[in-house]
Amino acid sequence: MLSSVHGINWKRNLFFIWLSQFLALAGFSSCMPFIPKVMEDYLGISDQGLRLQYISAYSFASMLSMCVALVFWGMLADRFGRKIMLMRAAFAAALFYPLLAWSPNILALLLLRFICSFFSGTYNPAQTLAVTSSPKEHHGFVLGVVSTALWSGYTLGYLFGGVVAEYFGIKTAFATGGALYFISGMLVLIFVKENFNPAVEQKKLAAIRKPFREMLTPGVCGVLLLVLLMSIGRRIGEPFLPELVGKVMQNEKIATLDCLVIKFSGSELFFTGIISAAASLGGFLSGVVIGWLCDRILPRKLLFPVLVCSAAGVTAQVLAPDVRFLMIARFFSFFAAGGIMPILQLMLTKITRSELRGTFFGWSGSLSSAGGVLCAGISWGVGKIAGLDGIYWCEAAIYALMVPMLIPISRMVKKELIEEYQGK
């Protein structure tokens, strides 16, 4: 087993990249949930209907900005280095995120959020840097480990941010989030190593005869399409979890109206928090287990059972008879679905050139953000027609739809892998 790549201890590098992302994502989730309160308490938007519209506009500004930014920064990463792109994102977030709480009006808040999303976004460059500084035979494990920072960082951030906001105020929570981003950037600056020579790498890029558009092969396009669908499926039901918990609790109460066996000792918010924590644990374990399996099983073969289990997990949530069953179903669903993105990213690394890794990871991140934009409109339409259950049935259907799509895409990926090895 190789302990270094080009003189870099890849395990040490991976640890500090993971730690930096854990802190960065904790910083993000420690302040972002309080944006509605910023609008209400500091900007004077007391009307709930108007506030909901501005919250949607806020989310749209963020996703739209990231769609453009991730491609742009990904291309620059291939020319000037991946470490500097990760540092740029961390330090930009450290500067801009605290300013959100001091926005003088709603238009300034929306504009500042657009700017924040454009210059920040640490997760994508972290993935790129982790992969390019590790051996090929461990790329699946590396991507899985980095994904665990997402789930664990979010979980800590929600808890930590809530405590800070409660006892020290919302503005302090935003300032704390910025501080965590700053520490994240300093960890990368001091401890993360990269063997990158811009002059050499730019010569390599110039030597690539095929233009980028010709590298968007059928296999690459197929994987990127799955990334888009995965993003829609993963996000479409997230905002509605409290509603689902409330529905399940109400059905449980009706079913046990004359029975003293079950006693309810928690509120809807309490169970929503517990179920969210269980889901985060599932996503965390998924990164480790599925990442480890990716280095031992062909990713395109591993993706099939993962998609089937994801669809089954969402279906179980819709049919959950009580909150305990819902918690188990949510854990199972996130354990399966949490491995989809690392698998797709690994498939992408196998059929694209290492010199263009930042560019292609930028495209995958951009399409993931685009999925977030699309799912808002899809959930609104589906919810209006089919109600709450319809939204979750739609999520299960998206995962199920990806299964037959995987067959031709896997064949294209396999063909391109064969052609690549024959070319060598």
Coordinates of C-alpha atoms in Angstrom, one line a residue:
M1 CA 0.0 0.0 0.0
L2 CA 1.4 3.4 -1.0
S3 CA 1.9 5.8 1.9
S4 CA 2.7 8.8 -0.4
V5 CA 1.8 10.2 -3.8
H6 CA 4.5 12.4 -5.4
G7 CA 6.1 12.8 -1.9
I8 CA 2.9 13.6 -0.2
N9 CA 1.5 11.6 2.7
W10 CA -2.0 11.1 1.2
K11 CA -3.5 9.8 4.5
R12 CA -2.3 12.8 6.4
N13 CA -3.6 15.1 3.6
L14 CA -6.9 13.3 3.7
F15 CA -7.2 13.8 7.4
F16 CA -6.7 17.5 7.3
I17 CA -8.9 18.0 4.2
W18 CA -11.6 16.0 6.1
L19 CA -11.1 18.1 9.3
S20 CA -11.2 21.4 7.3
Q21 CA -14.5 20.3 5.6
F22 CA -16.0 19.2 8.9
L23 CA -15.4 22.7 10.3
A24 CA -16.5 24.5 7.1
L25 CA -19.8 22.6 6.9
A26 CA -20.4 23.0 10.6
G27 CA -19.8 26.8 10.0
F28 CA -22.3 26.8 7.2
S29 CA -25.0 24.9 9.1
S30 CA -24.5 26.9 12.3
C31 CA -25.9 30.1 10.7
M32 CA -27.9 29.3 7.5
P33 CA -31.0 28.0 9.3
F34 CA -31.5 31.5 10.8
I35 CA -31.9 33.4 7.6
P36 CA -35.7 33.5 8.0
K37 CA -35.2 35.0 11.5
V38 CA -32.7 37.6 10.0
M39 CA -35.4 38.6 7.6
E40 CA -38.1 38.8 10.3
D41 CA -36.1 40.3 13.2
Y42 CA -33.5 42.6 11.4
L43 CA -35.1 43.4 8.1
G44 CA -38.7 43.8 9.3
I45 CA -40.3 41.3 7.0
S46 CA -43.1 40.2 9.4
D47 CA -45.6 39.0 6.8
Q48 CA -45.1 35.2 6.5
G49 CA -46.3 35.0 2.9
L50 CA -43.8 37.7 1.8
R51 CA -41.1 36.1 3.9
L52 CA -41.6 32.7 2.2
Q53 CA -41.2 34.4 -1.2
Y54 CA -38.0 36.0 -0.1
I55 CA -36.7 32.7 1.4
S56 CA -37.3 31.1 -2.0
A57 CA -35.5 34.0 -3.8
Y58 CA -32.6 33.6 -1.3
S59 CA -32.3 29.9 -2.1
F60 CA -32.6 30.5 -5.9
A61 CA -29.8 33.2 -5.8
S62 CA -27.5 30.7 -4.0
M63 CA -28.1 27.8 -6.3
L64 CA -28.0 29.9 -9.5
S65 CA -24.7 31.5 -8.4
M66 CA -23.2 28.1 -7.6
C67 CA -24.2 26.7 -11.0
V68 CA -22.0 29.2 -12.7
A69 CA -19.2 29.5 -10.1
L70 CA -18.4 25.8 -9.7
V71 CA -17.6 25.4 -13.4
F72 CA -15.5 28.6 -13.4
W73 CA -13.5 27.7 -10.3
G74 CA -13.1 24.1 -11.4
M75 CA -11.4 25.2 -14.7
L76 CA -9.1 27.6 -12.8
A77 CA -8.2 24.8 -10.4
D78 CA -6.8 22.8 -13.3
R79 CA -4.6 25.8 -14.2
F80 CA -3.5 27.2 -10.9
G81 CA -3.9 24.4 -8.4
R82 CA -6.6 22.8 -6.2
K83 CA -5.3 23.8 -2.8
I84 CA -5.5 27.5 -3.6
M85 CA -9.1 27.1 -4.8
L86 CA -10.0 25.4 -1.5
M87 CA -8.3 28.2 0.5
R88 CA -10.1 30.9 -1.7
A89 CA -13.5 29.3 -0.9
A90 CA -12.8 29.0 2.9
F91 CA -11.5 32.5 3.4
A92 CA -14.2 34.0 1.2
A93 CA -16.9 32.3 3.2
A94 CA -15.2 33.5 6.4
L95 CA -15.5 37.0 5.2
F96 CA -18.9 37.1 3.5
Y97 CA -21.1 34.8 5.6
P98 CA -21.0 36.9 8.8
L99 CA -21.9 40.0 6.7
L100 CA -25.3 38.3 5.8
A101 CA -26.6 39.1 9.3
W102 CA -25.7 42.8 8.9
S103 CA -27.5 43.3 5.6
P104 CA -29.2 46.7 5.6
N105 CA -32.2 45.5 3.4
I106 CA -33.5 42.4 1.6
L107 CA -32.0 43.3 -1.8
A108 CA -28.6 43.6 -0.2
L109 CA -29.1 40.3 1.5
L110 CA -30.0 38.6 -1.8
L111 CA -27.1 40.2 -3.6
L112 CA -24.7 39.3 -0.8
R113 CA -25.9 35.7 -0.9
F114 CA -25.2 35.5 -4.6
I115 CA -21.7 36.8 -4.0
C116 CA -21.2 34.4 -1.1
S117 CA -22.2 31.4 -3.2
F118 CA -20.0 32.5 -6.1
F119 CA -16.8 32.9 -4.1
S120 CA -17.3 30.2 -1.5
G121 CA -18.3 26.5 -1.8
T122 CA -15.5 24.4 -0.2
Y123 CA -16.9 20.9 -0.7
N124 CA -16.2 20.6 -4.4
P125 CA -12.6 21.8 -4.4
A126 CA -12.0 19.6 -1.3
Q127 CA -13.1 16.5 -3.2
T128 CA -10.9 17.5 -6.1
L129 CA -7.8 18.1 -4.0
A130 CA -8.4 14.9 -2.0
V131 CA -8.6 12.7 -5.1
T132 CA -5.7 14.3 -7.0
S133 CA -3.4 13.8 -4.0
S134 CA -4.3 10.1 -3.3
P135 CA -3.5 6.8 -5.1
K136 CA -6.0 5.7 -7.8
E137 CA -6.8 2.5 -6.0
H138 CA -8.1 4.4 -3.0
H139 CA -10.2 7.0 -4.8
G140 CA -13.5 5.4 -3.7
F141 CA -12.4 5.3 -0.1
V142 CA -11.2 8.9 -0.3
L143 CA -14.4 10.3 -1.8
G144 CA -16.4 8.3 0.8
V145 CA -14.4 9.7 3.7
V146 CA -14.8 13.3 2.4
S147 CA -18.5 12.8 2.2
T148 CA -18.7 11.9 5.9
A149 CA -17.5 15.4 6.7
L150 CA -20.7 16.7 5.0
W151 CA -23.0 14.7 7.3
S152 CA -21.1 15.1 10.6
G153 CA -20.4 18.8 10.0
Y154 CA -24.0 19.6 9.3
T155 CA -25.1 17.7 12.4
L156 CA -22.6 19.5 14.7
G157 CA -23.4 22.9 13.1
Y158 CA -27.1 22.6 13.6
L159 CA -26.7 21.8 17.3
F160 CA -23.9 24.3 17.9
G161 CA -25.5 27.1 16.0
G162 CA -28.8 26.6 17.8
V163 CA -27.1 26.9 21.2
V164 CA -25.1 30.0 20.1
A165 CA -28.1 31.7 18.6
E166 CA -30.2 31.0 21.7
Y167 CA -27.7 32.3 24.3
F168 CA -25.7 34.9 22.4
G169 CA -27.9 36.0 19.5
I170 CA -28.2 35.3 15.8
K171 CA -25.5 37.7 14.7
T172 CA -23.0 35.9 17.0
A173 CA -24.0 32.6 15.3
F174 CA -23.1 34.1 11.9
A175 CA -19.8 35.4 13.3
T176 CA -19.1 32.0 14.7
G177 CA -19.8 30.4 11.3
G178 CA -17.3 32.7 9.7
A179 CA -14.7 31.9 12.4
L180 CA -15.1 28.1 11.7
Y181 CA -14.6 28.8 8.0
F182 CA -11.4 30.8 8.8
I183 CA -10.0 27.9 10.9
S184 CA -10.8 25.6 8.1
G185 CA -8.9 27.7 5.6
M186 CA -5.9 27.9 8.0
L187 CA -5.8 24.1 8.3
V188 CA -5.6 23.8 4.6
L189 CA -2.9 26.5 4.3
I190 CA -0.7 25.0 7.0
F191 CA -1.2 21.3 6.9
V192 CA -2.5 20.2 3.4
K193 CA 0.2 19.6 0.8
E194 CA -0.1 19.7 -3.0
N195 CA 2.5 18.9 -5.6
F196 CA 1.3 21.3 -8.3
N197 CA 3.4 23.3 -10.8
P198 CA 1.1 25.7 -12.7
A199 CA 3.5 26.1 -15.6
V200 CA 3.8 22.3 -16.1
E201 CA 0.1 21.7 -15.7
Q202 CA -0.8 24.4 -18.2
K203 CA 1.6 22.8 -20.7
K204 CA -0.2 19.5 -20.1
L205 CA -3.6 21.2 -20.7
A206 CA -2.2 22.8 -23.9
A207 CA -1.0 19.4 -25.1
I208 CA -4.5 18.0 -24.9
R209 CA -5.5 18.0 -28.5
K210 CA -9.2 17.3 -28.0
P211 CA -11.3 20.4 -27.0
F212 CA -13.4 20.1 -23.9
R213 CA -16.6 19.7 -25.8
E214 CA -15.3 16.5 -27.4
M215 CA -14.4 15.1 -24.0
L216 CA -18.1 15.3 -23.1
T217 CA -18.4 11.7 -24.2
P218 CA -21.6 9.7 -24.0
G219 CA -20.4 8.0 -20.8
V220 CA -19.4 11.4 -19.2
C221 CA -22.8 12.9 -20.2
G222 CA -24.6 9.9 -18.8
V223 CA -22.9 10.1 -15.4
L224 CA -23.5 13.9 -15.3
L225 CA -27.2 13.2 -16.0
L226 CA -27.3 10.8 -13.1
V227 CA -25.7 13.5 -10.9
L228 CA -28.5 15.9 -11.9
L229 CA -31.3 13.3 -11.1
M230 CA -29.6 12.3 -7.9
S231 CA -29.5 15.9 -6.7
I232 CA -33.2 16.4 -7.4
G233 CA -34.1 13.1 -5.6
R234 CA -31.9 13.9 -2.6
R235 CA -33.3 17.4 -2.1
I236 CA -36.9 17.3 -3.1
G237 CA -38.2 15.9 0.2
E238 CA -35.8 17.6 2.6
P239 CA -37.8 20.7 3.4
F240 CA -41.0 18.7 4.1
L241 CA -39.6 16.3 6.8
P242 CA -41.4 18.2 9.7
E243 CA -44.7 17.8 7.7
L244 CA -44.0 14.1 7.2
V245 CA -43.3 13.6 10.9
G246 CA -46.5 15.4 11.8
K247 CA -48.5 13.3 9.5
V248 CA -47.0 10.0 10.8
M249 CA -47.6 11.1 14.4
Q250 CA -51.2 12.1 13.7
N251 CA -51.9 8.7 12.0
E252 CA -50.2 6.9 14.9
K253 CA -52.4 8.8 17.4
I254 CA -55.5 7.9 15.4
A255 CA -54.5 4.2 15.1
T256 CA -53.9 4.0 18.9
L257 CA -56.7 6.1 20.1
D258 CA -58.2 3.4 22.3
C259 CA -54.9 1.7 23.1
L260 CA -52.7 2.6 26.1
V261 CA -49.7 0.6 24.8
I262 CA -48.0 3.6 23.1
K263 CA -47.4 6.8 25.0
F264 CA -46.2 9.9 23.2
S265 CA -43.5 11.8 25.1
G266 CA -42.1 14.1 22.4
S267 CA -43.3 16.9 20.2
E268 CA -43.2 17.0 16.4
L269 CA -40.1 19.2 16.6
F270 CA -38.4 16.8 19.0
F271 CA -39.0 13.8 16.7
T272 CA -38.0 15.8 13.6
G273 CA -34.6 16.5 15.3
I274 CA -34.1 12.9 16.4
I275 CA -35.0 11.6 12.9
S276 CA -32.7 14.1 11.3
A277 CA -29.9 13.0 13.5
A278 CA -30.5 9.3 12.6
A279 CA -30.5 10.3 8.9
S280 CA -27.1 12.1 9.3
L281 CA -25.7 9.1 11.0
G282 CA -26.8 7.0 8.1
G283 CA -25.1 9.3 5.6
F284 CA -21.9 9.3 7.7
L285 CA -21.7 5.5 7.8
S286 CA -22.6 5.4 4.1
G287 CA -19.5 7.4 3.2
V288 CA -17.2 5.0 5.1
V289 CA -18.8 1.7 4.0
I290 CA -19.7 2.5 0.4
G291 CA -16.5 4.3 -0.1
W292 CA -14.6 1.2 1.1
L293 CA -16.7 -1.0 -1.2
C294 CA -16.0 1.3 -4.2
D295 CA -12.4 0.2 -4.2
R296 CA -13.4 -3.5 -4.2
I297 CA -16.5 -3.6 -6.5
L298 CA -16.9 -1.9 -9.8
P299 CA -18.7 1.4 -9.1
R300 CA -21.3 1.0 -11.8
K301 CA -22.2 -2.5 -10.4
L302 CA -22.3 -1.1 -6.8
L303 CA -24.6 1.7 -7.9
F304 CA -27.5 -0.7 -8.9
P305 CA -28.3 -2.0 -5.4
V306 CA -27.6 1.4 -3.9
L307 CA -30.3 3.0 -6.1
V308 CA -32.8 0.1 -5.4
C309 CA -32.2 0.5 -1.6
S310 CA -32.6 4.3 -1.9
A311 CA -36.0 3.9 -3.6
A312 CA -37.1 1.3 -1.1
G313 CA -36.0 3.5 1.8
V314 CA -38.1 6.5 0.6
T315 CA -41.1 4.2 0.0
A316 CA -40.8 2.9 3.6
Q317 CA -40.9 6.5 4.8
V318 CA -44.2 7.2 3.0
L319 CA -45.7 4.0 4.4
A320 CA -44.3 4.4 7.9
P321 CA -47.0 3.5 10.6
D322 CA -45.2 5.3 13.4
V323 CA -42.2 7.6 14.2
R324 CA -39.9 4.7 15.2
F325 CA -40.4 3.0 11.8
L326 CA -39.9 6.4 10.1
M327 CA -36.6 6.9 11.9
I328 CA -35.3 3.5 10.8
A329 CA -36.5 4.1 7.2
R330 CA -34.9 7.5 7.1
F331 CA -31.6 6.1 8.4
F332 CA -31.7 3.3 5.8
S333 CA -32.6 5.7 3.0
F334 CA -29.8 8.1 3.8
F335 CA -27.3 5.2 4.3
A336 CA -28.1 4.1 0.7
A337 CA -28.5 7.5 -1.0
G338 CA -25.5 8.9 0.8
G339 CA -23.3 6.7 -1.3
I340 CA -24.7 7.7 -4.7
M341 CA -22.6 10.9 -5.2
P342 CA -19.2 9.3 -4.2
I343 CA -19.9 6.4 -6.6
L344 CA -20.8 8.8 -9.5
Q345 CA -17.8 11.0 -8.8
L346 CA -15.6 7.9 -8.8
M347 CA -17.1 6.8 -12.2
L348 CA -16.3 10.3 -13.5
T349 CA -12.7 10.1 -12.4
K350 CA -12.2 6.8 -14.2
I351 CA -13.3 8.1 -17.6
T352 CA -11.8 11.7 -17.5
R353 CA -8.3 13.0 -17.6
S354 CA -6.6 13.8 -14.3
E355 CA -5.5 17.2 -15.8
L356 CA -9.2 18.1 -16.1
R357 CA -10.4 16.7 -12.8
G358 CA -11.2 20.2 -11.4
T359 CA -13.2 21.0 -14.6
F360 CA -15.3 17.9 -14.5
F361 CA -15.8 18.0 -10.8
G362 CA -16.9 21.6 -11.3
W363 CA -19.5 20.4 -13.9
S364 CA -20.8 17.8 -11.5
G365 CA -21.1 20.3 -8.7
S366 CA -22.8 22.7 -11.0
L367 CA -25.4 20.2 -12.1
S368 CA -25.9 19.2 -8.4
S369 CA -26.8 22.8 -7.7
A370 CA -29.0 23.0 -10.8
G371 CA -30.9 20.0 -9.3
G372 CA -31.5 22.1 -6.2
V373 CA -33.0 24.8 -8.4
L374 CA -35.2 22.4 -10.3
C375 CA -36.5 20.4 -7.3
A376 CA -38.0 23.6 -5.8
G377 CA -40.3 23.9 -8.8
I378 CA -41.0 20.2 -9.0
S379 CA -41.9 19.9 -5.4
W380 CA -44.3 22.9 -5.7
G381 CA -46.1 21.3 -8.6
V382 CA -46.2 17.8 -7.3
G383 CA -47.3 19.0 -3.9
K384 CA -50.1 21.0 -5.3
I385 CA -51.4 18.0 -7.3
A386 CA -50.6 15.0 -5.2
G387 CA -49.9 16.5 -1.7
L388 CA -47.2 15.6 0.7
D389 CA -47.1 11.8 -0.1
G390 CA -46.8 12.7 -3.7
I391 CA -43.5 14.5 -3.1
Y392 CA -42.0 11.5 -1.5
W393 CA -43.4 9.1 -4.1
C394 CA -41.7 11.4 -6.7
E395 CA -38.4 11.0 -4.8
A396 CA -38.7 7.2 -4.8
A397 CA -39.6 7.3 -8.5
I398 CA -36.5 9.3 -9.4
Y399 CA -34.3 6.8 -7.7
A400 CA -36.2 4.0 -9.4
L401 CA -35.9 5.7 -12.8
M402 CA -32.1 5.9 -12.5
V403 CA -31.9 2.0 -12.3
P404 CA -32.9 1.3 -16.0
M405 CA -30.9 4.4 -17.1
L406 CA -27.9 2.9 -15.4
I407 CA -27.8 -0.1 -17.9
P408 CA -26.9 1.9 -21.1
I409 CA -24.8 4.4 -19.1
S410 CA -22.8 1.6 -17.6
R411 CA -22.2 0.1 -21.0
M412 CA -20.9 3.4 -22.3
V413 CA -18.6 3.9 -19.3
K414 CA -17.3 0.4 -19.7
K415 CA -16.6 1.0 -23.4
E416 CA -14.8 4.2 -22.7
L417 CA -12.7 2.5 -20.0
I418 CA -11.7 -0.2 -22.5
E419 CA -10.8 2.4 -25.2
E420 CA -8.7 4.4 -22.6
Y421 CA -6.7 1.3 -21.6
Q422 CA -6.2 0.3 -25.3
G423 CA -5.0 3.8 -26.0
K424 CA -2.3 3.4 -23.4

